[in-house]
Coordinates of C-alpha atoms in Angstrom, one line a residue:
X1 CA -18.3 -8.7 -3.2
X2 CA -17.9 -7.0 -7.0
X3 CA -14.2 -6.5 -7.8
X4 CA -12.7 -3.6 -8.2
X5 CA -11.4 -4.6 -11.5
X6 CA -12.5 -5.6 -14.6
X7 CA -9.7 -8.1 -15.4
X8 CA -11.5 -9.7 -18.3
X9 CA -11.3 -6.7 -20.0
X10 CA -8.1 -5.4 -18.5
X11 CA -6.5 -8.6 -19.9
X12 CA -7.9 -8.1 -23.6
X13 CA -4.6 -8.4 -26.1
X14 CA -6.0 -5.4 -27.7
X15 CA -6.8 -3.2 -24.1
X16 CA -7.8 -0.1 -25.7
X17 CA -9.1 2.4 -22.5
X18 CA -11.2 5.5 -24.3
X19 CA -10.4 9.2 -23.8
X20 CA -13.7 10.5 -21.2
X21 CA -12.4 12.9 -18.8
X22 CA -10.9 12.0 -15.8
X23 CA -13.1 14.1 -13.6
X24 CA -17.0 14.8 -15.1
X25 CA -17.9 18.6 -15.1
X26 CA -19.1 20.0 -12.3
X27 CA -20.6 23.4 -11.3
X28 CA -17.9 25.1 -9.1
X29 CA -19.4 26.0 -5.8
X30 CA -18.6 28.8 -3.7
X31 CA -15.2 30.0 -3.5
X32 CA -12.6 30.8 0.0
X33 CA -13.7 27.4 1.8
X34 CA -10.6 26.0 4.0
X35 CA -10.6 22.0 4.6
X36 CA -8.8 21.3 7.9
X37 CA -8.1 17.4 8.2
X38 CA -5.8 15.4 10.4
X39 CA -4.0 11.2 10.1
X40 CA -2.0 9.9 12.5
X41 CA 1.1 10.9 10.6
X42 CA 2.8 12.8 8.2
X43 CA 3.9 11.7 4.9
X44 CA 7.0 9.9 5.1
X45 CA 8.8 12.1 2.1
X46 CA 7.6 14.6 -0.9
X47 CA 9.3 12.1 -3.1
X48 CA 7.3 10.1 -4.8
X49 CA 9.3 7.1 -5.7
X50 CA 11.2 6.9 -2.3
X51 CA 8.6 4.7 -0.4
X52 CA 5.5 2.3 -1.5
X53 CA 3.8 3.3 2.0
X54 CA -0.1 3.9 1.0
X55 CA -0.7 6.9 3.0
X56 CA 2.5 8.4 1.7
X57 CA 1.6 7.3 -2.2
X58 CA -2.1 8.6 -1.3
X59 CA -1.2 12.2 0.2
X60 CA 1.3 12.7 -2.8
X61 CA -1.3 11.6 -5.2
X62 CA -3.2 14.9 -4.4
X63 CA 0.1 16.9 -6.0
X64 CA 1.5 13.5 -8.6
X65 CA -0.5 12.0 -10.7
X66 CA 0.1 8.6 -12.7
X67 CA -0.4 7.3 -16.3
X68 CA -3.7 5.4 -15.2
X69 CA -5.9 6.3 -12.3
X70 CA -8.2 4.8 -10.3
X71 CA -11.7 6.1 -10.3
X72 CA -14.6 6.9 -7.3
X73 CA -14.5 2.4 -7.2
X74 CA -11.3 2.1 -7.5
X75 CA -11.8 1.2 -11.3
X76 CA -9.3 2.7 -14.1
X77 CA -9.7 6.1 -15.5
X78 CA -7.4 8.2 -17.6
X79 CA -5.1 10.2 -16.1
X80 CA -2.3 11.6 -17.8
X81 CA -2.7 8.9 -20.0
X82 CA -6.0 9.2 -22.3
X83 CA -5.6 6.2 -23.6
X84 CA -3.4 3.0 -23.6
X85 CA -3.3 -0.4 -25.6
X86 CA -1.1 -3.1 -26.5
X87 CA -0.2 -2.6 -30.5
X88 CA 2.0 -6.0 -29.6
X89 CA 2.0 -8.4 -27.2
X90 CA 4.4 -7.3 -25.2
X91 CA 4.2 -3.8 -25.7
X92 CA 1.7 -1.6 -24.2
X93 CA 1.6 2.3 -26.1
X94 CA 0.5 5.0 -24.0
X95 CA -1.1 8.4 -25.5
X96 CA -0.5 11.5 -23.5
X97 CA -2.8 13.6 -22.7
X98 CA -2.2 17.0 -24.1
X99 CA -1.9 20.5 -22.8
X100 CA -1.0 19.2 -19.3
X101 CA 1.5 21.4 -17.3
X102 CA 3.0 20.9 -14.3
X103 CA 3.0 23.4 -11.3
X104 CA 5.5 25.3 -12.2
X105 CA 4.3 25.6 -15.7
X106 CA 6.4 23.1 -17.5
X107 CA 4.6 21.2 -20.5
X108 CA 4.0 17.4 -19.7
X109 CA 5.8 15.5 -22.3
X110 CA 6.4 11.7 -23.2
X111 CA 10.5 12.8 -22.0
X112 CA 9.1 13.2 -18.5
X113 CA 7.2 9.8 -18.4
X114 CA 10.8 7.6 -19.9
X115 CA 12.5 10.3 -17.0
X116 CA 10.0 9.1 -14.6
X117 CA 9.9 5.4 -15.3
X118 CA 13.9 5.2 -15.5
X119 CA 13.7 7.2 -12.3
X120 CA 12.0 5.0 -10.5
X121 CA 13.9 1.8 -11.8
X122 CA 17.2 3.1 -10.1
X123 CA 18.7 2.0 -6.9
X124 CA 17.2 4.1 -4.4
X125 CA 13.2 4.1 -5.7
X126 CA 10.6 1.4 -3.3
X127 CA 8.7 1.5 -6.7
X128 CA 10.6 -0.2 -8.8
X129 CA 8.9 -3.4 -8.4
X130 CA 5.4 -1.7 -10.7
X131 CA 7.7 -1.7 -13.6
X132 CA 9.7 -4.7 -12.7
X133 CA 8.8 -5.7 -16.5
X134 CA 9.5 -3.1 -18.4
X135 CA 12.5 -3.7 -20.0
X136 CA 12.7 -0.6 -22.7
X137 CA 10.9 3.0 -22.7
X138 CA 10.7 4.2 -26.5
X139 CA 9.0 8.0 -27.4
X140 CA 7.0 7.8 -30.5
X141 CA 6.5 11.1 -30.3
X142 CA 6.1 14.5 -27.6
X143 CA 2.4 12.5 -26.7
X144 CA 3.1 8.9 -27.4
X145 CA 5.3 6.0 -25.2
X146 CA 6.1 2.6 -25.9
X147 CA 6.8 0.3 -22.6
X148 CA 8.7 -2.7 -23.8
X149 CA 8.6 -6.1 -22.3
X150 CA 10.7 -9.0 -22.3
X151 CA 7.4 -11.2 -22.3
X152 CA 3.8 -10.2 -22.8
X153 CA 2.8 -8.6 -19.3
X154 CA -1.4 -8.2 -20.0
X155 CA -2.2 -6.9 -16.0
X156 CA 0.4 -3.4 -16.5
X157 CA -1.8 -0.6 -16.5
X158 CA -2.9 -1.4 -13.0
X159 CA 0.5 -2.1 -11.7
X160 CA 1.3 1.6 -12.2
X161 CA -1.9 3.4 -10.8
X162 CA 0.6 4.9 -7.8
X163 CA 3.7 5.5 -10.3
X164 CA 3.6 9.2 -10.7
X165 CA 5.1 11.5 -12.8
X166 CA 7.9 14.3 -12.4
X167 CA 9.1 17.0 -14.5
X168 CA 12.3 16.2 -16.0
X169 CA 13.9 19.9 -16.0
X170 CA 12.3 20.0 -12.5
X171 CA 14.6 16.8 -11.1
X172 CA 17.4 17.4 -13.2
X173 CA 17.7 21.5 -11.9
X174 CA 17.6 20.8 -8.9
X175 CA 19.5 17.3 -7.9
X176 CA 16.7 15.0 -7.8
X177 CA 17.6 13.1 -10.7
X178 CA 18.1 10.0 -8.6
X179 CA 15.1 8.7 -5.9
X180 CA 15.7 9.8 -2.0
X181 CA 15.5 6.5 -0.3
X182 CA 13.6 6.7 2.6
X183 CA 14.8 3.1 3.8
X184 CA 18.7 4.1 3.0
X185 CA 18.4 7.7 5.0
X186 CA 19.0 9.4 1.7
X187 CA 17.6 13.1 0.8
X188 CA 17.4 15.4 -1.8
X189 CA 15.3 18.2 -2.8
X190 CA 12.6 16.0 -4.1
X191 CA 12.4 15.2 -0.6
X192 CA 11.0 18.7 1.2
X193 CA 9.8 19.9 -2.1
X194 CA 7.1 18.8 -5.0
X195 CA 6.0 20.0 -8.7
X196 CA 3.5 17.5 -9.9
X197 CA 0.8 17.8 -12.4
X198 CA -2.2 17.0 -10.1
X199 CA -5.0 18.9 -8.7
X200 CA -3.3 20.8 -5.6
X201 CA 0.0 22.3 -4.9
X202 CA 1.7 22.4 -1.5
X203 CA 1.4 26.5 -0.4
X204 CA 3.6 25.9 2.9
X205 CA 5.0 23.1 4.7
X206 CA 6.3 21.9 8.3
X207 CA 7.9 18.6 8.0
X208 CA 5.5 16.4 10.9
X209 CA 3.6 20.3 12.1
X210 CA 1.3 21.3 9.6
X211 CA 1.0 21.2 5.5
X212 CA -1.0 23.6 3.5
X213 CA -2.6 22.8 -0.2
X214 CA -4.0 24.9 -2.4
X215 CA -6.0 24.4 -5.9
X216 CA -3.3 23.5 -8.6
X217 CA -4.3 26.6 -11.3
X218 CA -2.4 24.9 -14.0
X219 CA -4.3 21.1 -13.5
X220 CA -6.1 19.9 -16.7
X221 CA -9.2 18.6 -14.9
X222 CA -12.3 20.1 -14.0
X223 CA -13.3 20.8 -10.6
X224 CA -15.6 19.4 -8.9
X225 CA -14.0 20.5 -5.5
X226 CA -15.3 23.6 -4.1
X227 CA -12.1 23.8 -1.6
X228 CA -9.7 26.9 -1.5
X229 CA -7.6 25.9 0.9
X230 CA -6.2 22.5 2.5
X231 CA -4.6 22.5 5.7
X232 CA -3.1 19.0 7.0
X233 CA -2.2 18.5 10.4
X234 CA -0.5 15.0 11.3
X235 CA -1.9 14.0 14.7
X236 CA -0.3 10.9 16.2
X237 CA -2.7 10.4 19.6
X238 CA -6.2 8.7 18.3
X239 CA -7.5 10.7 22.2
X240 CA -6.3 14.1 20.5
X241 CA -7.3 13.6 16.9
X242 CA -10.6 12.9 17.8
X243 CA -10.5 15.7 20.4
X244 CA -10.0 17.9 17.3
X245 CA -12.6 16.4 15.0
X246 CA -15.1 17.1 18.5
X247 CA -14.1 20.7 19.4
X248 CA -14.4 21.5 15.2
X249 CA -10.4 22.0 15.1
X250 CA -10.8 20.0 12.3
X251 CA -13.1 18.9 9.6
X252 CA -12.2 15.3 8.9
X253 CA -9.8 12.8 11.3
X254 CA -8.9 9.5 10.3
X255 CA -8.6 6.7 11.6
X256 CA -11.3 6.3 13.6
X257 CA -10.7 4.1 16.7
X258 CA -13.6 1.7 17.6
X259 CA -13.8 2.7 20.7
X260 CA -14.7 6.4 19.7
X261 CA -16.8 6.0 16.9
X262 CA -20.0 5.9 19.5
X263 CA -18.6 9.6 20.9
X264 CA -18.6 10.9 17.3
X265 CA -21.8 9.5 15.7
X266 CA -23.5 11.1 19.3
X267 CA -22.2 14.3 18.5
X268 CA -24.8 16.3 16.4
X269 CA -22.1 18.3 14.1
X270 CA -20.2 14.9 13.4
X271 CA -20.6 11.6 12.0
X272 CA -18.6 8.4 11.0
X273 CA -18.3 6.6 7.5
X274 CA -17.5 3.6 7.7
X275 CA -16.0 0.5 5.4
X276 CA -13.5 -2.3 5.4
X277 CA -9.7 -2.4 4.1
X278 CA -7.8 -3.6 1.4
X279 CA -5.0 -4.1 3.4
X280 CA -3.9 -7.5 4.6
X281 CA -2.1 -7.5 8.2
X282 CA 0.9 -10.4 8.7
X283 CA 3.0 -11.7 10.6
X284 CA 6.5 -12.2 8.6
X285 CA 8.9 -14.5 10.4
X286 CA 13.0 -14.7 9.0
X287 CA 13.5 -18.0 7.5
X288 CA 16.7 -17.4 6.1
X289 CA 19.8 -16.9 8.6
X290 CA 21.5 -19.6 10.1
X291 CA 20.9 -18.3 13.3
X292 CA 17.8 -16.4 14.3
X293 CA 18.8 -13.0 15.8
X294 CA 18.7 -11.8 19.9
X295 CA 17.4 -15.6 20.6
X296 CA 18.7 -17.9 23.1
X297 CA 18.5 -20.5 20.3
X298 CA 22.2 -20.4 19.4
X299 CA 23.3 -22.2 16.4
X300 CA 20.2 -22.5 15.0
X301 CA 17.3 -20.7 13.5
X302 CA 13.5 -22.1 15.1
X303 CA 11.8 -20.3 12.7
X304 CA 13.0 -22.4 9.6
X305 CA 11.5 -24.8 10.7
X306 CA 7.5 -25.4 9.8
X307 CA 6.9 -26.7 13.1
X308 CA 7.4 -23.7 14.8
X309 CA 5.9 -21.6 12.6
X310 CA 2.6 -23.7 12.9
X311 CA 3.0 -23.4 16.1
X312 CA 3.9 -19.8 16.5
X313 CA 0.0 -19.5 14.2
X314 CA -1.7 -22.3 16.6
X315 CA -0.9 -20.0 19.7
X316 CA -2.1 -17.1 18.7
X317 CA -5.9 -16.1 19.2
X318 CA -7.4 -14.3 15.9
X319 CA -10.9 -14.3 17.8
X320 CA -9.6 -12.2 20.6
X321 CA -7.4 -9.6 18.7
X322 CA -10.6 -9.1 16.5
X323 CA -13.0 -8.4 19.8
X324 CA -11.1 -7.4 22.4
X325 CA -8.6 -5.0 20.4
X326 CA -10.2 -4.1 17.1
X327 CA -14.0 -3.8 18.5
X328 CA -15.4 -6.4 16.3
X329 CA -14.7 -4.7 13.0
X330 CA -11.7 -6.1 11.7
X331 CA -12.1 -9.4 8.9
X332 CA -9.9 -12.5 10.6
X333 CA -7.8 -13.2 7.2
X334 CA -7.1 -16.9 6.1
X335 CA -5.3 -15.9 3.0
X336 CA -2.6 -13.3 2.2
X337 CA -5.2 -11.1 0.5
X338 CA -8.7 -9.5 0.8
X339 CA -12.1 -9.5 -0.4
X340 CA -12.0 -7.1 -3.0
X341 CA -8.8 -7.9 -4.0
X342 CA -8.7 -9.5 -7.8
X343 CA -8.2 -13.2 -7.4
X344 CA -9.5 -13.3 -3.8
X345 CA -10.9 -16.7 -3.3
X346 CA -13.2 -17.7 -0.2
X347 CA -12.3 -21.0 0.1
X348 CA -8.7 -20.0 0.9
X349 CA -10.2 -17.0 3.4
X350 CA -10.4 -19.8 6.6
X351 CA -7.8 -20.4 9.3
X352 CA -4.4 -23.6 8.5
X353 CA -5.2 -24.5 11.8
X354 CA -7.5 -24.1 14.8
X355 CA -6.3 -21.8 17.7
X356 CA -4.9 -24.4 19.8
X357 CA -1.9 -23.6 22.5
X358 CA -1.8 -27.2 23.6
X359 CA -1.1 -28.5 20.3
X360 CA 1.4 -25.0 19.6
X361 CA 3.2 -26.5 22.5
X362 CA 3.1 -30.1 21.2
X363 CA 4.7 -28.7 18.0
X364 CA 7.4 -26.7 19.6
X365 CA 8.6 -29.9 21.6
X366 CA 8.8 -32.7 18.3
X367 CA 10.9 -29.0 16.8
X368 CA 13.2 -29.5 19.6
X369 CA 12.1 -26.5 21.4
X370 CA 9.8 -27.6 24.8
X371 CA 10.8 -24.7 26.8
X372 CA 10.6 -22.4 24.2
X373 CA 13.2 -20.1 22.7
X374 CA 13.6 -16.3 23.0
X375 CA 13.6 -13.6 20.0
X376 CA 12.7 -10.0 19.3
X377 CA 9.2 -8.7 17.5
X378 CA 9.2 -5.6 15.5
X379 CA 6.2 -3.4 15.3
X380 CA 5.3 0.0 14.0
X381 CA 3.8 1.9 17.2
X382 CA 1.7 4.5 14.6
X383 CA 1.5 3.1 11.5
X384 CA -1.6 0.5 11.2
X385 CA -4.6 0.5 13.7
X386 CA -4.1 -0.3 16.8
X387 CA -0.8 -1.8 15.5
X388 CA 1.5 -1.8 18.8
X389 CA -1.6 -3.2 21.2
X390 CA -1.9 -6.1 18.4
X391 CA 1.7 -6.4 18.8
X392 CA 2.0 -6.7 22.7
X393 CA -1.4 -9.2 22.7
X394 CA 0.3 -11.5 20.5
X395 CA 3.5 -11.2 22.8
X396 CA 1.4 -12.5 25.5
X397 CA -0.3 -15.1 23.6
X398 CA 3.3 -16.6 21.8
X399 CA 4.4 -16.1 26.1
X400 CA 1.9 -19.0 27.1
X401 CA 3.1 -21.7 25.3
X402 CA 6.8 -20.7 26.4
X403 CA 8.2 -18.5 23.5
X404 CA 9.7 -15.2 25.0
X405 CA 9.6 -12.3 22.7
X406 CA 10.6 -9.3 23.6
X407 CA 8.4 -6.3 21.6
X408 CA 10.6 -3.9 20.0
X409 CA 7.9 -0.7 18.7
X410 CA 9.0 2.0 17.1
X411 CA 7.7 5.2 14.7
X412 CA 6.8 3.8 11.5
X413 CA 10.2 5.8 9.7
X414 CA 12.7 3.4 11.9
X415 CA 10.2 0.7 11.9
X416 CA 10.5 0.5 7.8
X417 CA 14.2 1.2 7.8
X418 CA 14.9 -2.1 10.3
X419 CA 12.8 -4.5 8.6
X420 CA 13.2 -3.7 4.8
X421 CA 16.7 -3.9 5.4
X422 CA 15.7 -7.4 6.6
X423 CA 17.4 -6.6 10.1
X424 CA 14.0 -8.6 11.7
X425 CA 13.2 -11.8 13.0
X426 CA 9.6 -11.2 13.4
X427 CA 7.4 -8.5 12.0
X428 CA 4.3 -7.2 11.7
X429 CA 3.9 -5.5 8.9
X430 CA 0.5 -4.5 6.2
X431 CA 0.0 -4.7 2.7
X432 CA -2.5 -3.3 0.4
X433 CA -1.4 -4.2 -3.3
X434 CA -1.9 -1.0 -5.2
X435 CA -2.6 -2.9 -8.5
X436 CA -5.4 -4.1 -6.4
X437 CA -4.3 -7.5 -7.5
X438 CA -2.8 -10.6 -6.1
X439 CA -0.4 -10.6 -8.2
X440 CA 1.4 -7.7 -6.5
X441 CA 1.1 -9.4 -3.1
X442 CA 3.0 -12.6 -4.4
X443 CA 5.7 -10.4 -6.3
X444 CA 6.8 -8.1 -3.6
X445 CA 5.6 -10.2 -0.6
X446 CA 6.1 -13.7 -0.9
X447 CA 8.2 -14.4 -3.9
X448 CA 12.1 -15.1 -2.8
X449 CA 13.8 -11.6 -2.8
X450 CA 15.2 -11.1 -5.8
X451 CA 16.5 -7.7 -7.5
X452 CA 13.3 -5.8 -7.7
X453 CA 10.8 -8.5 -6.7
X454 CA 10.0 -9.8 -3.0
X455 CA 10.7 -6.5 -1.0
X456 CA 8.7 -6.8 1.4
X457 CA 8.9 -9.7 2.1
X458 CA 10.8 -9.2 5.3
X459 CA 10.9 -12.3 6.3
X460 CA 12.5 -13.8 3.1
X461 CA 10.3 -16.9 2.5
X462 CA 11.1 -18.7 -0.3
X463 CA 9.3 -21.7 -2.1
X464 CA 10.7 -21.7 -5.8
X465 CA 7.0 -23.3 -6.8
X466 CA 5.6 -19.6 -5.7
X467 CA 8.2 -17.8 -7.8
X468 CA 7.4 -19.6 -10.9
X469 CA 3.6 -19.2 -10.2
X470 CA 4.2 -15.5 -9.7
X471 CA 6.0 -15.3 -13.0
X472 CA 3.0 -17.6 -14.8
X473 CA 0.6 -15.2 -13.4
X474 CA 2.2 -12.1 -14.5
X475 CA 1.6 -13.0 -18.2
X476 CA -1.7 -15.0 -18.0
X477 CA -5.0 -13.7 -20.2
X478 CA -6.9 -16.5 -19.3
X479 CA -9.0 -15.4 -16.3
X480 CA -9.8 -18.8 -15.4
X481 CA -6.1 -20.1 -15.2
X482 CA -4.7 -17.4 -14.0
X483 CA -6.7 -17.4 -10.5
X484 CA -6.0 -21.4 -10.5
X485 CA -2.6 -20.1 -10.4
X486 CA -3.2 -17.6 -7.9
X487 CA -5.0 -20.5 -5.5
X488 CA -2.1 -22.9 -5.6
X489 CA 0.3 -19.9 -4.8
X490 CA -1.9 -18.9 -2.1
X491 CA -2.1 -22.6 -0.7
X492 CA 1.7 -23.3 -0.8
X493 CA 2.1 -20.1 1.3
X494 CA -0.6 -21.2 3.4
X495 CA 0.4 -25.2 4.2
X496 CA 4.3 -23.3 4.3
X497 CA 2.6 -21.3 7.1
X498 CA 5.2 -18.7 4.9
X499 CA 3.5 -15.7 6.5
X500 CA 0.3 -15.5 9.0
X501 CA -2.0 -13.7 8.0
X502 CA -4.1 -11.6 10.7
X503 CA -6.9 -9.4 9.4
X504 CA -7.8 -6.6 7.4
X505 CA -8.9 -3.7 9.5
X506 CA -12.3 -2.1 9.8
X507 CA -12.3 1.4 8.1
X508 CA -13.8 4.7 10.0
X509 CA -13.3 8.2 9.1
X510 CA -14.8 10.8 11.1
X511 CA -16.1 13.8 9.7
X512 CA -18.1 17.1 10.7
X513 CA -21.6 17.3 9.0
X514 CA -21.6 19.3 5.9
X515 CA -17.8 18.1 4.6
X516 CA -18.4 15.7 1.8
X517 CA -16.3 13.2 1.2
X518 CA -15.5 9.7 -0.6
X519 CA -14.4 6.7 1.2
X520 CA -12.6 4.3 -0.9
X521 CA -11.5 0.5 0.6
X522 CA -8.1 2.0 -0.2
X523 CA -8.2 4.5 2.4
X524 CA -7.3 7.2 0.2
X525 CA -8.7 10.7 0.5
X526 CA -9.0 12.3 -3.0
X527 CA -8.9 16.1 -2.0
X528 CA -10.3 17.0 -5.6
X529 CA -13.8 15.0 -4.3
X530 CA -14.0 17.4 -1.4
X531 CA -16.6 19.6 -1.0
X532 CA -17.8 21.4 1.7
X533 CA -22.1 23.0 1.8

């Protein structure tokens, strides 16, 4: 599969990105066309440094926009930067671009991108782990802005491809200086309300009801979208959404489910793209109390110990999950990230161990544990695809060789708030690293939580080999040894059976005939590529 990114040339010590437009001219097609379209939920917040959830980052990207963008393949495009390169080693000078305002007419200068970036480093932000490096924000001037690093950091434009921009008078008028954490309960305006730079504005909205967009009149691109209104409808049952898509409530629903996809592609006004995800699902298991939560292991936690977490993997059928739940589309994951993903290797992409209950058994017994041991699983119930039926078939499969887990499955809001507050002892939970690079997986997923680093990695796994890899990485030009690095991180986790990997879902969005679309492996819909005949 090509990579998304270049890294070769993303790595050069002299990275110098020229200034095309973001967006190529288009002739603007006929005006007063609404686009109706419907997820499974709303965004989690209007602010966009208060969770690093993708749909969240994705819908806000149609109103925020960052420094770099990604482009139509997910490669890097100018956005509000034109241009960016590294005058020394470890400093990487951004040029603005010029003339940009934001919605409420506000000129885009280089104070809002150090307000931004010092923004989203304060307690509070779920970003700050994009600009974990940046050490010092210096303006050269109203268009130019130095990010500082303690050490050379070659891979940062495409860390900060979902780190948007806000207006500095904007935040500071209204009490949104400081991030509303999602995870900590906290709100401010930025929370119910948004002034970005990017192509649409939000006209009206109803917090999990209905959002309505409109064309930003102040955005410095050129359209290519012939849409002059966007009305967004968060619709939880995959039976309803789909309902919708059929009765032509709706232009576009996604996701898909498998099991519908024959219903839509038979129905002469609609159709189904289809494609595969970036995101890698896991299993996250707490190896770091004393004594595992709501078990009947008292004293004790199992789940330090690699035995039972082989075991835990050996008893659980991949096979099945992919047939019987996700219709045969999903990609059984061996590794911790996808194809696609820069420094994906396919000789890591196989299972640790067979599917084998006997020997999961076997294992629990030399651990000490022959009858088993209870605990709790946490799961999002409408978050991922088919997240809390993968959730309850793995409770039956972990029940057979005699562990007793009870299924705790909530809305993904109070799903995130338990387990980032590493209130879990086992966790399903996705990741889709939005520097499209491994690196970002290790950082905020494997290595041992620290400050900024490892938050989502729920499960606090720890092998202080995999922290200094993840550091190594970070700075490495050399293509060649820096995906060495990335394989011997990726095997430690592996043979630590650290996290279990389960798949990366199938992609399917449904859409009525004549809406025009692009599907992306991120699973972002970029409303300014929207047209409609």
């Amino acid at each position: 599969m090509r990579l998304p990114l270049l890294l070769t040339t993303a790595l050069s010590a002299a990275f110098l990105v020229a200034a095309p437009a973001l967006l190529p001219t288009s002739a603007a097609a006929a005006e007063g066309k609404t686009f109706r379209y419907a997820y499974r939920v709303d965004p989690a917040s209007l602010d966009p440094h208060a969770l690093a959830e993708t749909f969240t980052l994705s819908w806000l990207g149609q109103v925020y926009e960052p420094l770099v963008g990604r482009g139509k393949n997910l490669e890097l495009v100018p956005a509000l930067a034109t241009k960016w390169e590294q005058p020394e080693p470890n400093v990487w000078r951004f040029h603005l671009r010029q003339g940009v305002k934001f919605a409420d007419g506000t000129p885009f200068t280089a104070d809002d991108v150090i307000f931004s970036l010092q923004r989203v480093k304060k307690d509070g932000s779920d970003m700050a782990y994009t600009v974990a490096s940046v050490t010092d924000m210096k303006k050269v001037d109203d268009y130019t802005v130095d990010l500082v690093m303690a050490k050379p950091n070659p891979i940062l434009p495409v860390q900060i491809t979902s780190t948007y921009m806000m207006s500095k008078a904007w935040a500071e008028k209204n009490g949104a200086s400081a991030p509303a954490s999602v995870k900590a309960k906290v709100e401010n305006f930025a929370t119910t309300n948004a002034n970005g730079t990017g192509p649409f504005t939000i006209a009206s909205r109803q917090a999990g009801v209905k959002t309505e967009l409109v064309p930003n009149p102040n955005w410095w691109g050129e359209k290519q979208s012939n849409v002059s209104k966007v009305v967004f409808t968060p619709i939880q049952s995959d039976a309803t959404r789909v309902a919708a898509l059929l009765s032509g409530e709706v232009d576009m629903v996604y996701p898909v489910p498998q099991q519908d996809v024959a219903r839509i592609e038979g129905n002469d006004a609609t159709k189904v793209l289809k494609g595969s995800e970036l995101r890698t699902m896991m299993l996250a298991m707490d190896q770091h109390r004393d004594e595992l939560q709501n078990s009947d292991a008292k004293g004790k936690n199992p789940l330090k110990d690699k035995r039972v977490r082989q075991a835990i993997y050996q008893a659980i059928d991949m096979n099945a999950i992919r047939d019987r739940i996700m219709g045969g589309t999903s990609h059984i994951a061996g590794t911790m990230i996808a194809p696609g993903i820069n420094g994906y290797d396919p000789k890591l992409d196989t299972r640790a161990a067979p599917y084998d209950p006997e020997a999961a058994k076997k294992l629990l017994a030399e651990a000490g544990y022959p009858n088993g041991f209870s605990f709790t699983m946490d799961c999002s119930n409408d978050r991922y695809v088919n997240d809390e039926r993968i959730c309850q078939a793995i409770v039956g499969m972990l029940g057979r060789v005699g562990l007793k887990v009870t299924l705790n499955a909530q809305t993904r809001t109070k799903f995130f708030e338990k387990v980032l507050g590493r209130d879990t002892s086992f966790a399903m939970i996705g990741w889709q690293p939005l520097s499209y690079d491994a690196h970002s997986t290790l950082q905020d997923t494997m290595n041992t939580p620290v400050d900024k680093v490892g938050t989502y990695n729920v499960g606090n796994y720890s092998n202080p080999k995999v922290d200094e890899l993840t550091q190594k990485i970070e700075v490495e030009v050399d293509p060649a040894k820096r995906n060495a690095m990335i394989f011997e991180a990726m095997t430690l986790d592996k043979e630590d059976y650290g996290h279990i990997p389960v798949h990366q879902a199938g992609l399917a969005w449904g859409v009525r005939k004549g809406v025009n679309v692009v599907l992306r492996s991120d699973d972002s819909l970029e409303l300014k590529w929207v047209s409609l005949d």
